[in-house]
XYZ file of C-alpha atoms in Angstrom:
781
model
C 57.347 48.163 116.871
C 55.782 51.308 115.775
C 56.844 54.679 114.929
C 54.825 57.687 114.278
C 55.383 60.018 111.900
C 54.012 63.367 110.689
C 53.707 65.456 107.242
C 52.105 68.403 105.241
C 50.643 65.086 103.047
C 50.657 61.096 102.676
C 50.156 59.696 99.063
C 49.211 56.264 99.261
C 49.629 53.956 96.566
C 53.304 54.082 94.044
C 51.902 53.880 90.754
C 52.069 56.842 88.297
C 49.805 58.723 90.133
C 51.085 58.171 93.273
C 55.000 58.479 92.303
C 53.798 62.180 90.248
C 51.571 63.462 93.170
C 54.449 62.855 95.776
C 57.107 64.952 93.709
C 54.888 67.638 92.765
C 54.270 68.241 96.566
C 57.703 67.932 97.688
C 58.712 70.238 94.765
C 55.922 72.913 95.731
C 57.237 72.856 99.826
C 55.167 70.663 101.593
C 56.269 67.533 103.769
C 55.314 64.690 102.207
C 55.126 60.706 102.477
C 54.714 58.233 99.919
C 53.725 54.893 100.765
C 53.577 51.829 98.608
C 52.815 48.147 99.231
C 55.372 46.881 96.322
C 59.546 46.767 96.415
C 59.704 48.782 93.486
C 57.557 52.398 92.183
C 55.179 52.556 89.232
C 52.541 50.321 89.315
C 51.262 48.675 86.487
C 54.290 50.448 84.900
C 56.700 48.788 87.071
C 59.124 45.954 86.107
C 56.658 43.941 88.184
C 53.983 44.235 85.872
C 55.539 45.915 83.072
C 52.590 47.892 80.658
C 53.948 51.043 79.038
C 52.668 54.274 79.846
C 50.120 55.487 77.175
C 48.021 58.601 77.484
C 46.195 61.185 74.795
C 49.737 60.742 72.798
C 48.543 57.822 71.196
C 45.665 59.138 69.374
C 46.293 62.859 68.898
C 49.486 64.260 67.896
C 51.601 67.340 70.013
C 49.409 65.959 73.092
C 51.614 63.652 75.032
C 52.030 64.496 78.369
C 54.465 67.031 79.832
C 55.180 67.718 83.640
C 56.615 65.327 85.725
C 55.230 62.588 84.042
C 57.551 63.547 80.999
C 60.281 64.179 83.095
C 59.866 60.244 84.174
C 59.439 58.730 80.862
C 61.955 61.032 78.970
C 64.617 60.160 81.673
C 63.591 56.479 81.315
C 64.285 56.461 77.398
C 67.604 58.796 77.957
C 68.971 55.611 80.400
C 67.183 52.654 78.769
C 68.665 49.559 75.958
C 65.771 47.666 75.896
C 63.082 48.923 72.865
C 59.533 49.261 73.654
C 56.931 46.432 72.825
C 53.823 47.473 74.239
C 53.877 45.045 77.201
C 55.866 42.635 78.994
C 59.246 44.748 78.248
C 59.229 47.147 81.274
C 62.539 46.490 82.942
C 64.705 47.811 86.596
C 65.919 51.007 84.486
C 62.547 52.315 84.871
C 62.442 51.016 87.994
C 64.946 52.966 88.983
C 64.348 56.007 87.077
C 61.222 56.560 89.655
C 63.586 55.439 92.936
C 65.893 58.203 92.048
C 63.281 61.340 91.056
C 62.091 60.319 94.514
C 64.860 59.964 96.918
C 66.450 63.415 95.414
C 63.746 65.310 96.884
C 64.208 66.180 100.101
C 61.070 66.923 100.609
C 59.880 63.586 100.229
C 59.749 60.385 102.807
C 59.438 56.821 100.993
C 58.028 54.044 102.579
C 57.910 50.816 100.377
C 57.254 47.333 100.987
C 54.869 49.290 103.415
C 50.812 48.043 102.893
C 48.534 50.695 104.082
C 46.213 48.556 106.517
C 43.832 51.028 108.122
C 42.990 54.409 108.619
C 42.425 57.096 111.577
C 39.081 59.515 111.704
C 38.922 62.541 113.664
C 36.778 61.654 116.737
C 35.958 58.442 115.142
C 36.806 54.843 113.840
C 37.065 53.301 110.730
C 34.440 51.839 108.651
C 33.911 48.634 107.331
C 30.150 48.622 105.585
C 29.594 46.612 103.084
C 28.079 47.444 99.749
C 24.671 46.394 98.100
C 23.630 46.362 93.961
C 20.046 47.234 94.526
C 20.701 49.328 91.675
C 22.377 46.770 89.747
C 25.976 47.650 89.900
C 28.002 47.904 93.229
C 27.397 50.471 95.011
C 28.431 51.974 99.082
C 26.606 54.886 100.073
C 28.797 57.805 102.166
C 28.923 56.204 105.965
C 32.115 58.492 107.233
C 31.441 59.015 111.121
C 33.762 61.944 110.736
C 34.647 64.904 108.233
C 38.126 64.289 108.852
C 41.180 61.790 108.128
C 44.081 62.311 110.972
C 46.612 59.157 110.152
C 47.036 56.053 108.101
C 47.580 52.851 109.869
C 50.777 51.060 107.818
C 53.275 47.906 108.298
C 56.305 46.979 106.619
C 55.901 43.171 107.411
C 60.051 42.395 106.805
C 60.716 44.916 108.295
C 58.428 44.101 111.464
C 57.373 47.574 112.078
C 54.311 49.364 111.893
C 54.038 53.151 111.022
C 51.501 56.025 112.123
C 51.574 58.530 109.441
C 50.230 61.407 110.401
C 49.099 64.603 108.016
C 46.604 67.183 107.502
C 45.917 66.246 103.951
C 45.631 62.428 102.278
C 45.828 61.952 98.174
C 44.587 58.268 97.814
C 46.700 56.837 94.658
C 45.845 53.443 95.701
C 43.894 52.562 92.552
C 41.361 50.350 94.172
C 40.310 53.659 96.492
C 41.804 51.578 100.133
C 41.612 54.588 102.054
C 38.199 56.281 100.639
C 36.384 53.164 101.106
C 37.709 52.724 104.847
C 37.076 56.743 105.778
C 33.493 55.847 104.332
C 33.452 57.717 100.745
C 30.561 56.581 99.155
C 32.023 55.014 96.151
C 30.130 52.833 92.699
C 31.892 49.693 91.068
C 30.359 48.148 87.676
C 28.181 49.531 84.891
C 25.646 51.919 85.294
C 22.537 51.608 82.858
C 22.736 53.689 79.767
C 19.718 55.093 80.959
C 21.045 56.762 84.152
C 23.289 58.868 82.642
C 22.559 58.702 79.219
C 25.913 57.567 77.976
C 26.561 56.155 74.856
C 29.241 53.472 76.014
C 27.089 52.618 79.169
C 24.971 49.062 78.585
C 21.458 48.861 78.513
C 21.414 47.031 82.286
C 23.745 47.810 84.864
C 26.086 45.671 86.018
C 28.361 44.382 88.484
C 30.745 43.277 85.850
C 33.827 44.957 85.064
C 37.021 45.269 83.311
C 39.363 42.079 83.968
C 42.803 42.233 84.938
C 45.803 41.064 83.505
C 49.235 40.030 83.609
C 52.203 40.069 80.835
C 54.652 37.537 79.072
C 58.009 38.017 77.922
C 59.800 36.102 75.179
C 63.565 35.787 74.532
C 65.280 34.898 70.809
C 67.927 32.187 72.288
C 69.138 31.618 68.571
C 68.346 27.950 68.794
C 65.141 25.617 68.988
C 64.103 25.956 72.598
C 60.784 23.810 73.376
C 58.131 24.569 75.993
C 56.124 21.876 78.042
C 53.575 23.580 79.423
C 52.618 22.396 83.274
C 49.394 20.210 84.246
C 47.783 23.117 85.400
C 48.043 25.201 82.576
C 44.382 25.637 80.279
C 45.010 23.803 77.058
C 43.884 26.148 74.196
C 43.388 24.808 70.486
C 40.674 26.587 68.390
C 42.324 29.071 66.024
C 39.385 31.107 65.911
C 39.703 31.920 69.998
C 42.453 33.972 68.730
C 41.890 34.688 65.317
C 38.086 35.668 64.682
C 37.786 37.085 68.527
C 40.171 39.317 68.687
C 43.121 37.684 70.678
C 45.773 37.613 67.756
C 49.129 36.646 68.831
C 51.266 38.129 66.743
C 54.673 38.848 68.314
C 56.702 35.799 69.380
C 58.079 38.569 72.302
C 55.195 38.338 74.228
C 52.624 40.960 75.338
C 49.308 40.559 74.794
C 47.320 42.994 76.884
C 44.115 40.900 76.336
C 45.544 38.355 78.719
C 42.957 39.690 80.830
C 40.556 37.936 83.345
C 37.635 39.575 85.681
C 34.160 37.845 85.741
C 32.917 36.093 87.357
C 35.478 37.015 90.182
C 35.330 40.129 91.907
C 38.868 42.321 90.731
C 39.727 43.384 94.654
C 38.757 40.301 96.589
C 39.364 37.382 94.384
C 42.880 39.163 93.251
C 45.235 35.735 94.366
C 42.178 34.386 91.985
C 42.306 36.048 89.338
C 46.555 36.034 89.433
C 46.298 32.426 89.422
C 43.921 31.619 86.387
C 45.724 34.424 84.701
C 48.332 32.257 85.021
C 47.388 29.293 83.729
C 46.270 31.214 80.650
C 49.330 33.018 79.852
C 51.307 29.794 80.072
C 48.430 28.283 77.995
C 48.363 31.008 74.953
C 52.668 30.450 74.766
C 51.937 26.232 74.460
C 49.565 27.533 71.656
C 51.706 29.881 70.017
C 54.805 27.106 70.121
C 53.198 23.858 69.578
C 50.244 24.288 67.583
C 49.836 27.581 66.111
C 49.380 27.463 62.376
C 50.636 31.127 61.894
C 53.204 31.368 65.220
C 54.433 28.420 65.711
C 57.753 28.753 63.159
C 58.214 32.165 63.694
C 58.296 30.942 67.850
C 60.318 28.370 67.277
C 63.580 29.592 68.736
C 62.026 31.896 71.518
C 61.978 31.030 74.982
C 59.822 32.376 77.829
C 61.309 34.968 79.929
C 58.970 36.252 82.226
C 55.747 35.535 83.396
C 54.061 38.349 85.146
C 52.808 37.281 89.180
C 51.557 40.813 89.749
C 47.971 41.259 88.186
C 47.568 44.910 86.574
C 43.974 45.895 87.677
C 42.285 48.401 85.274
C 38.906 49.151 87.280
C 37.629 48.594 90.714
C 35.813 51.439 93.161
C 35.473 54.978 91.938
C 34.628 57.410 94.317
C 32.299 60.182 94.701
C 33.929 63.582 94.249
C 33.019 66.916 93.742
C 32.107 66.519 90.402
C 30.936 63.447 88.408
C 32.460 63.223 85.029
C 30.557 61.485 82.297
C 30.867 60.252 78.783
C 29.119 63.234 77.379
C 32.186 65.543 78.969
C 34.590 63.517 77.836
C 33.277 63.577 74.175
C 32.084 66.868 74.096
C 35.888 67.994 75.765
C 33.790 70.290 77.870
C 35.876 73.299 79.355
C 35.963 73.470 83.095
C 36.875 76.387 84.671
C 38.663 73.974 87.178
C 40.647 71.947 84.859
C 44.067 70.747 86.280
C 44.780 67.724 83.463
C 43.805 66.194 80.557
C 42.848 63.158 78.607
C 42.727 61.653 75.281
C 42.437 58.372 74.964
C 39.416 56.885 73.533
C 36.936 55.447 74.940
C 38.340 52.249 76.111
C 36.044 49.516 77.631
C 37.524 46.024 77.656
C 34.777 42.966 77.273
C 33.801 42.031 80.592
C 35.082 38.427 81.384
C 38.204 39.377 79.091
C 39.610 35.369 78.303
C 36.385 33.717 79.041
C 34.431 36.245 76.832
C 33.387 35.095 73.974
C 34.713 38.233 72.159
C 37.509 40.705 73.305
C 37.572 44.140 73.527
C 35.883 45.288 70.745
C 38.233 47.385 68.714
C 40.567 44.238 68.746
C 37.629 41.419 67.788
C 37.020 43.753 64.870
C 40.815 44.166 63.918
C 41.290 47.314 64.342
C 39.107 48.741 61.708
C 40.326 52.059 60.713
C 37.136 53.851 60.096
C 34.529 51.573 61.786
C 31.577 52.280 63.399
C 32.942 51.484 66.563
C 35.876 52.979 65.526
C 34.655 56.399 65.293
C 31.902 56.172 68.241
C 35.431 55.600 71.135
C 37.672 58.620 69.458
C 37.592 61.306 71.834
C 39.770 64.110 71.255
C 41.893 65.849 74.341
C 39.750 67.180 76.994
C 40.373 68.731 80.556
C 39.349 66.788 83.873
C 38.518 69.531 86.917
C 39.931 68.837 90.118
C 36.685 68.614 91.939
C 36.739 64.672 90.351
C 40.157 64.711 92.285
C 38.223 65.872 95.479
C 36.631 63.430 97.498
C 32.930 64.390 98.292
C 32.747 62.384 101.963
C 36.110 63.378 103.514
C 36.848 67.099 103.422
C 40.892 66.607 103.648
C 41.212 63.811 100.593
C 41.938 63.861 97.306
C 41.442 61.223 94.730
C 44.015 60.535 91.798
C 44.143 57.318 89.349
C 41.697 55.038 88.310
C 39.286 55.529 91.577
C 38.566 59.350 90.719
C 35.194 60.356 90.461
C 33.775 59.140 86.469
C 31.140 57.222 85.412
C 31.949 53.875 84.687
C 32.036 54.915 80.284
C 34.417 57.942 81.515
C 36.738 55.818 83.033
C 37.011 54.026 79.926
C 39.028 56.761 78.522
C 40.625 58.509 82.183
C 42.203 55.427 83.481
C 44.948 55.328 81.269
C 48.615 55.736 83.165
C 49.708 59.038 81.358
C 46.380 60.484 82.364
C 46.490 59.365 85.961
C 50.065 60.705 86.487
C 48.980 64.252 85.451
C 46.128 63.750 87.689
C 48.751 63.239 90.597
C 51.056 65.874 89.412
C 47.502 68.070 89.778
C 46.249 66.963 93.594
C 49.798 67.263 94.503
C 50.326 70.634 93.308
C 46.031 71.326 94.983
C 47.317 70.224 98.287
C 50.470 72.544 98.177
C 47.892 75.658 97.270
C 45.613 74.641 100.041
C 48.088 74.131 102.789
C 50.066 77.162 101.860
C 47.012 79.703 101.360
C 44.990 78.105 104.435
C 42.458 77.099 102.970
C 40.228 73.865 103.324
C 39.312 71.082 100.427
C 35.521 72.082 100.538
C 37.204 75.774 100.359
C 38.532 75.069 97.415
C 35.842 72.964 95.791
C 33.484 76.251 96.283
C 35.233 78.136 94.037
C 36.199 75.433 91.712
C 33.113 75.318 89.397
C 33.619 79.107 89.117
C 37.259 79.424 88.305
C 38.586 81.311 91.817
C 41.696 82.373 92.530
C 42.641 79.443 94.330
C 41.928 77.197 91.608
C 43.767 79.602 89.205
C 46.887 79.369 91.249
C 47.008 75.853 90.706
C 46.448 76.042 87.250
C 49.199 78.681 86.651
C 51.385 76.684 89.317
C 50.925 73.605 86.949
C 51.761 74.990 83.664
C 55.415 76.488 85.354
C 55.868 72.997 86.374
C 55.195 71.908 82.655
C 52.027 70.525 82.701
C 49.343 71.760 79.628
C 45.748 71.793 80.436
C 43.671 72.881 77.584
C 42.776 75.758 77.296
C 44.848 77.569 80.041
C 47.747 79.990 79.337
C 50.318 81.049 81.108
C 48.891 84.351 82.984
C 51.304 84.418 86.011
C 52.204 87.695 86.989
C 55.368 87.601 88.379
C 56.946 85.886 85.247
C 58.482 89.167 83.247
C 58.664 87.715 80.458
C 55.098 88.593 79.664
C 56.223 91.964 79.329
C 58.923 91.729 76.948
C 59.304 91.842 73.204
C 61.354 89.186 71.165
C 64.228 88.623 68.764
C 65.800 86.127 67.334
C 69.097 86.131 64.651
C 66.612 83.903 62.546
C 63.436 82.043 62.001
C 62.485 79.178 59.865
C 59.835 79.754 57.010
C 57.405 76.967 56.255
C 58.135 76.609 53.004
C 56.194 72.858 53.520
C 58.414 69.546 53.356
C 58.991 67.413 50.596
C 59.307 63.435 50.844
C 63.050 63.807 51.167
C 63.731 67.081 53.075
C 64.735 66.651 56.699
C 62.197 67.646 59.884
C 61.688 67.593 63.155
C 60.233 64.167 64.576
C 62.045 61.645 62.025
C 62.738 58.899 64.413
C 58.732 59.261 65.376
C 56.873 59.833 62.326
C 54.582 57.100 61.769
C 55.416 56.250 58.146
C 54.764 53.268 56.244
C 56.704 51.284 54.155
C 55.900 52.176 51.001
C 55.947 56.172 51.813
C 52.316 57.290 50.777
C 48.931 57.298 51.570
C 46.242 56.060 49.151
C 43.086 57.401 48.905
C 40.078 55.481 48.745
C 39.357 57.328 51.900
C 39.287 61.357 52.198
C 42.732 63.087 54.215
C 44.147 66.228 55.443
C 46.990 68.185 56.139
C 47.107 70.881 58.628
C 49.774 74.132 58.131
C 49.649 77.544 59.544
C 48.607 80.506 57.298
C 50.747 83.974 57.594
C 47.339 85.688 55.938
C 48.522 85.238 52.658
C 48.909 82.003 50.081
C 49.069 81.422 46.798
C 50.035 78.298 45.629
C 49.605 75.127 47.784
C 51.445 72.033 45.758
C 51.151 68.487 46.484
C 53.118 65.264 46.401
C 51.126 62.526 44.727
C 51.677 58.746 42.847
C 49.034 58.104 39.796
C 49.501 54.526 39.978
C 47.009 54.491 36.550
C 47.439 54.975 33.303
C 45.472 57.629 32.251
C 45.542 61.709 34.451
C 43.598 61.601 37.447
C 41.760 64.916 39.165
C 41.846 65.207 43.048
C 39.113 67.351 44.280
C 40.435 69.765 47.364
C 39.134 72.462 49.793
C 41.057 74.427 52.078
C 39.217 75.278 55.776
C 39.906 76.986 58.567
C 40.214 75.301 61.952
C 41.115 77.346 65.405
C 43.293 74.189 66.818
C 45.430 71.317 66.009
C 42.610 68.683 67.263
C 40.144 70.364 65.690
C 38.949 66.983 63.696
C 36.130 68.265 61.788
C 35.811 67.565 58.379
C 35.067 71.268 56.451
C 36.440 72.729 60.240
C 34.993 76.153 60.705
C 34.816 77.708 57.317
C 36.268 76.714 53.892
C 38.520 78.967 52.703
C 38.696 78.058 49.259
C 37.782 74.710 46.635
C 39.501 73.491 43.576
C 41.464 70.259 42.199
C 44.336 69.143 40.402
C 45.179 67.193 37.613
C 47.649 64.474 38.164
C 49.604 62.725 35.623
C 50.276 58.805 35.800
C 53.636 58.623 37.758
C 55.191 58.860 41.021
C 56.228 61.712 43.463
C 54.516 64.116 41.010
C 53.734 67.938 42.324
C 50.444 68.967 41.513
C 50.053 72.503 42.140
C 46.521 74.324 43.256
C 46.391 77.966 43.155
C 44.010 79.300 46.320
C 45.100 83.150 46.186
C 44.006 83.566 49.520
C 45.073 87.169 51.263
C 44.209 89.473 53.908
C 43.226 87.073 56.129
C 43.854 86.897 60.006
C 46.827 84.318 60.499
C 45.406 80.723 61.733
C 45.657 76.973 61.572
C 44.436 76.091 57.851
C 43.825 72.557 56.253
C 44.387 70.636 52.989
C 41.596 68.421 52.793
C 40.646 66.210 49.761
C 37.319 66.666 49.370
C 35.999 62.986 48.062
C 38.226 59.724 47.718
C 40.412 59.079 45.051
C 41.241 55.445 44.055
C 44.503 55.560 42.149
C 46.258 58.203 43.600
C 48.303 58.367 46.853
C 50.050 61.416 48.505
C 53.686 61.032 49.609
C 54.602 61.082 53.302
C 57.342 63.865 54.333
C 60.230 62.493 56.184
C 59.242 63.966 59.730
C 56.780 66.545 61.055
C 57.471 70.168 61.361
C 55.571 71.321 64.657
C 51.660 71.499 64.598
C 51.789 70.204 60.681
C 50.669 66.597 61.311
C 48.627 64.787 58.693
C 44.943 62.948 59.070
C 42.955 60.226 57.964
C 39.214 59.848 57.390
C 37.525 58.163 60.614
C 33.987 58.729 59.888
C 31.901 60.829 57.355
C 32.115 63.834 59.446
C 35.453 63.484 61.385
C 39.252 62.962 60.857
C 42.083 60.848 62.467
C 45.482 61.592 63.471
C 48.344 59.892 61.260
C 50.969 61.004 63.229
C 53.002 61.877 60.429
C 52.990 64.459 57.286
C 51.958 64.411 53.878
C 54.669 66.192 51.328
C 53.191 69.668 50.173
C 54.537 73.080 49.533
C 53.177 76.634 50.162
C 54.177 79.639 48.292
C 54.873 81.936 49.542
C 56.345 80.295 52.756
C 54.457 81.035 56.055
C 55.613 82.995 58.987
C 54.913 79.975 61.741
C 58.017 80.106 64.324
C 58.372 83.826 64.668
C 60.285 84.666 67.957
C 57.258 85.795 69.666
C 55.722 82.174 70.079
C 58.235 81.706 72.830
C 55.695 83.895 74.884
C 52.275 82.511 73.615
C 51.210 81.122 76.578
C 51.115 77.670 75.940
C 54.624 75.151 75.036
C 52.970 72.786 72.440
C 51.222 73.519 69.432
C 47.442 74.550 69.891
C 45.809 77.819 68.298
C 49.614 78.268 67.284
C 52.465 76.775 66.685
C 54.169 77.869 70.383
C 57.429 77.138 68.981
C 60.268 79.474 67.432
C 62.648 78.134 65.411
C 66.077 79.159 63.800
C 66.622 78.997 59.877
C 68.236 75.494 59.725
C 69.928 76.953 56.961
C 71.801 79.025 58.689
C 73.682 77.304 60.795
C 74.565 77.173 64.797
C 74.802 78.877 66.945
C 71.657 80.584 66.847
C 69.757 83.118 69.417
C 66.546 84.704 70.836
C 66.024 87.590 72.511
C 63.830 89.195 75.177
C 63.714 92.964 76.077
C 62.005 95.601 78.016
C 61.813 99.374 77.732
C 62.750 99.597 80.983
C 64.933 97.574 83.291
C 63.432 94.352 85.079
C 64.862 92.472 88.319
C 65.541 89.142 87.173
C 66.734 86.104 89.690
C 65.511 82.995 87.429
C 65.067 81.796 83.717
C 62.896 78.912 83.298
C 63.145 77.187 79.486
C 60.898 74.971 78.231
C 62.298 72.860 74.672
C 60.140 71.356 72.608
C 59.814 67.653 73.760
C 59.151 64.245 71.805
C 55.234 65.410 71.716
C 54.387 63.813 68.642
C 53.814 60.611 69.660
C 53.470 58.176 72.916
C 56.554 56.812 74.355
C 55.870 53.559 72.498
C 57.393 55.549 69.721
C 60.832 56.164 71.036
C 63.911 53.918 70.844
C 66.639 53.056 73.034
C 68.785 56.012 74.899
C 66.536 58.651 73.386
C 67.032 62.181 73.452
C 64.960 64.409 71.555
C 66.618 66.187 68.792
C 65.061 69.448 69.409
C 66.740 69.844 72.847
C 69.447 71.958 73.089
C 72.680 70.363 74.128
C 74.709 73.335 74.471
C 73.675 76.775 74.997
C 74.105 80.181 77.085
C 71.908 82.874 78.812
C 73.247 86.266 78.688
C 71.888 88.645 80.754
C 72.744 92.396 79.414
C 75.457 90.822 76.855
C 77.109 89.164 79.736
C 77.366 85.689 79.913
C 75.230 83.899 83.219
C 74.616 80.668 82.711
C 76.341 78.517 80.308
C 74.791 74.252 80.210
C 76.679 71.430 78.010
C 75.313 68.235 77.424
C 71.934 69.202 78.395
C 69.358 66.488 77.117
C 66.723 67.710 79.701
C 63.487 69.149 77.056
C 62.807 72.032 80.299
C 65.506 73.471 82.815
C 65.131 76.252 85.757
C 68.057 78.360 86.214
C 68.761 80.140 89.480
C 71.120 83.417 87.983
C 74.251 83.705 90.773
C 73.527 86.953 91.062
C 70.253 88.943 90.392
C 70.208 91.476 87.627
C 68.075 94.351 86.585
C 68.364 94.025 83.086
C 66.465 95.167 79.670
C 67.229 91.941 77.939
C 68.328 88.450 77.961
C 69.190 86.254 75.052
C 69.274 82.415 74.842
C 72.387 81.415 72.563
C 71.756 77.639 71.581
C 75.512 76.615 70.773
C 74.359 73.262 69.886
C 71.538 70.583 69.851
C 70.662 66.885 70.439
C 70.462 66.814 66.747
C 68.329 69.392 65.138
C 69.599 71.368 62.837
C 68.160 74.827 63.869
C 67.719 75.656 67.536
C 64.122 75.541 68.905
C 62.383 76.897 71.840
C 58.970 76.452 73.290
C 58.690 79.431 75.938
C 61.437 81.500 78.298
C 59.951 82.719 81.497
C 61.921 85.320 83.514
C 61.176 85.479 88.074
């Protein structure tokens, strides 16, 4: 049976990129179709593969991706009883969250268990031309016989139904770039040489090698001995050095293990079934080693039984399609500002050793036991960087967008952009771009032509993404229709930043990365960010002196432009000095800096030299933007996802009401957060006021979300404590909205009756745990 359907947009591939692309486009009003070959959504993040979503928040505080991906992950944590154990633990709760979000969109048609089997081109047939390896890697030059796709051909095998899915625009989120390939787009697969683009992470010689595919295992504690006998065809592993000296440490009886990975010598697309079988043989061999022969794990695994062995390999790398901009490692490392940036990355340049389990060592960081300050660790670490819309636009077909690991990047840059929170943000950007093109009546080449200059259509894409909850480095709210931009803000109270002691309650306590000893040794340099309002008399540090004699700690106070500026010394040094520390634990050392009449901004307390014998105590939580870091290299620092204990006198005005009008919704160049005085209790209010009455129909509110760290840190049934639970919105003193039991970080309220108002007030009656009310942004339309 053949069924023909027509849409504004068809999205192929239901991984995280495809789900976010389809939801974004549907919310923007496009009649959207999402077609996915598997029975569940999420791709590598689904219960079939069970890889937890990673992104920029892994390396950087307050860099976690927002927008649709944050809605999905926050809802999964709110609903899910399972803890997160990196890999192997994703369950069907996440599958259902994704399905629920898609089904709830009235403009979205979903086809699951449906494989795209071909494409239709305007006036031409699809292309089936093989690549060559003349340059040392796989390359297929553009051979598109037509510049325009008209439809995808798909098949729902279980229903014996063929589909023809016609549309004006398409987004390829298939991972393997199946649509782009069949449409005749040029692409590469494998490694460029270092000389080709001058990339530090590219190999000396080009290669067809790629990162491998993985499956994961999960084991369960059954409370009694659980013998395991592998099948005869499983690989037998007997050499401890294979695991403990080559970066494959099986340190968790629950399983997981991203390093169960195989690619070369097989082709990650065409030999996928062979790779799946080989991965299964090795996965069972790894568990056999852990259960029966591993001297370090055998006893720990005694009561664990194998509960899950993945059978759908998750891919890291295959085709990369030529787009309108070819993103390189240098641009990633330099966090190059693009006028058409629409999403961002922040994962390191993470390129796994080709061959995986068959290689001499595993991924380089693992092979060196994750040394915190090694040359390699410093080399791969990157700050958050923007990704241009042009890299999401196919070069050779004029109505095809890209999202996911198939976008227009070099292989070295792929090492960073390939992780799922980043690809999900690409998907939302592509979906919104499709909507802007459709509604403006412009073509993809026309949008691409203005993208490099940051023209009006690109700016509209950016502003719609911000309004939809996404974050783009360097881009602020400039929405002319947002009435809040012309308002002044006031509040019932504000929290002044005195600092934190080791015992002070603070936001993000459940997420702070605190070691058991509660302090960080100062054998290397460390630092602490704080907001400076123009005057600072004294800074006090809570330190341990583990020796018998007094010690001194050299310090400097430096100016930094934003929270992710990790250069030691920052922009300039404002003060230098030292403090003496007597023997003992939690000793407060006071440093007189006497700074006044300077511009407000971020400053960082840095230890100026190693100080063996001293430790800096951690605080219990982290105030927005105020996080600690450690030495990464002679010139750079790395985030600790925690805060050191310190005091500032006088207290700094870090969380003023005007921060909700900063144009961003997370700490960057300021805290971008209003917080009420936690000692004043609740309720607390924040008010926007205008000299002239403003027509208001919608009020959109963003509360601070779980931005401190990746989703890995959040426990079961987690709801961000800073989110307002019960609140009221008043218009001209009259209640217009009342919300009870809220768990969402972003809410949109359409007023029952449009009003002209000189003021609106949001009153926080209760939070989900924080003693202070807290708001990141209010918009009014």
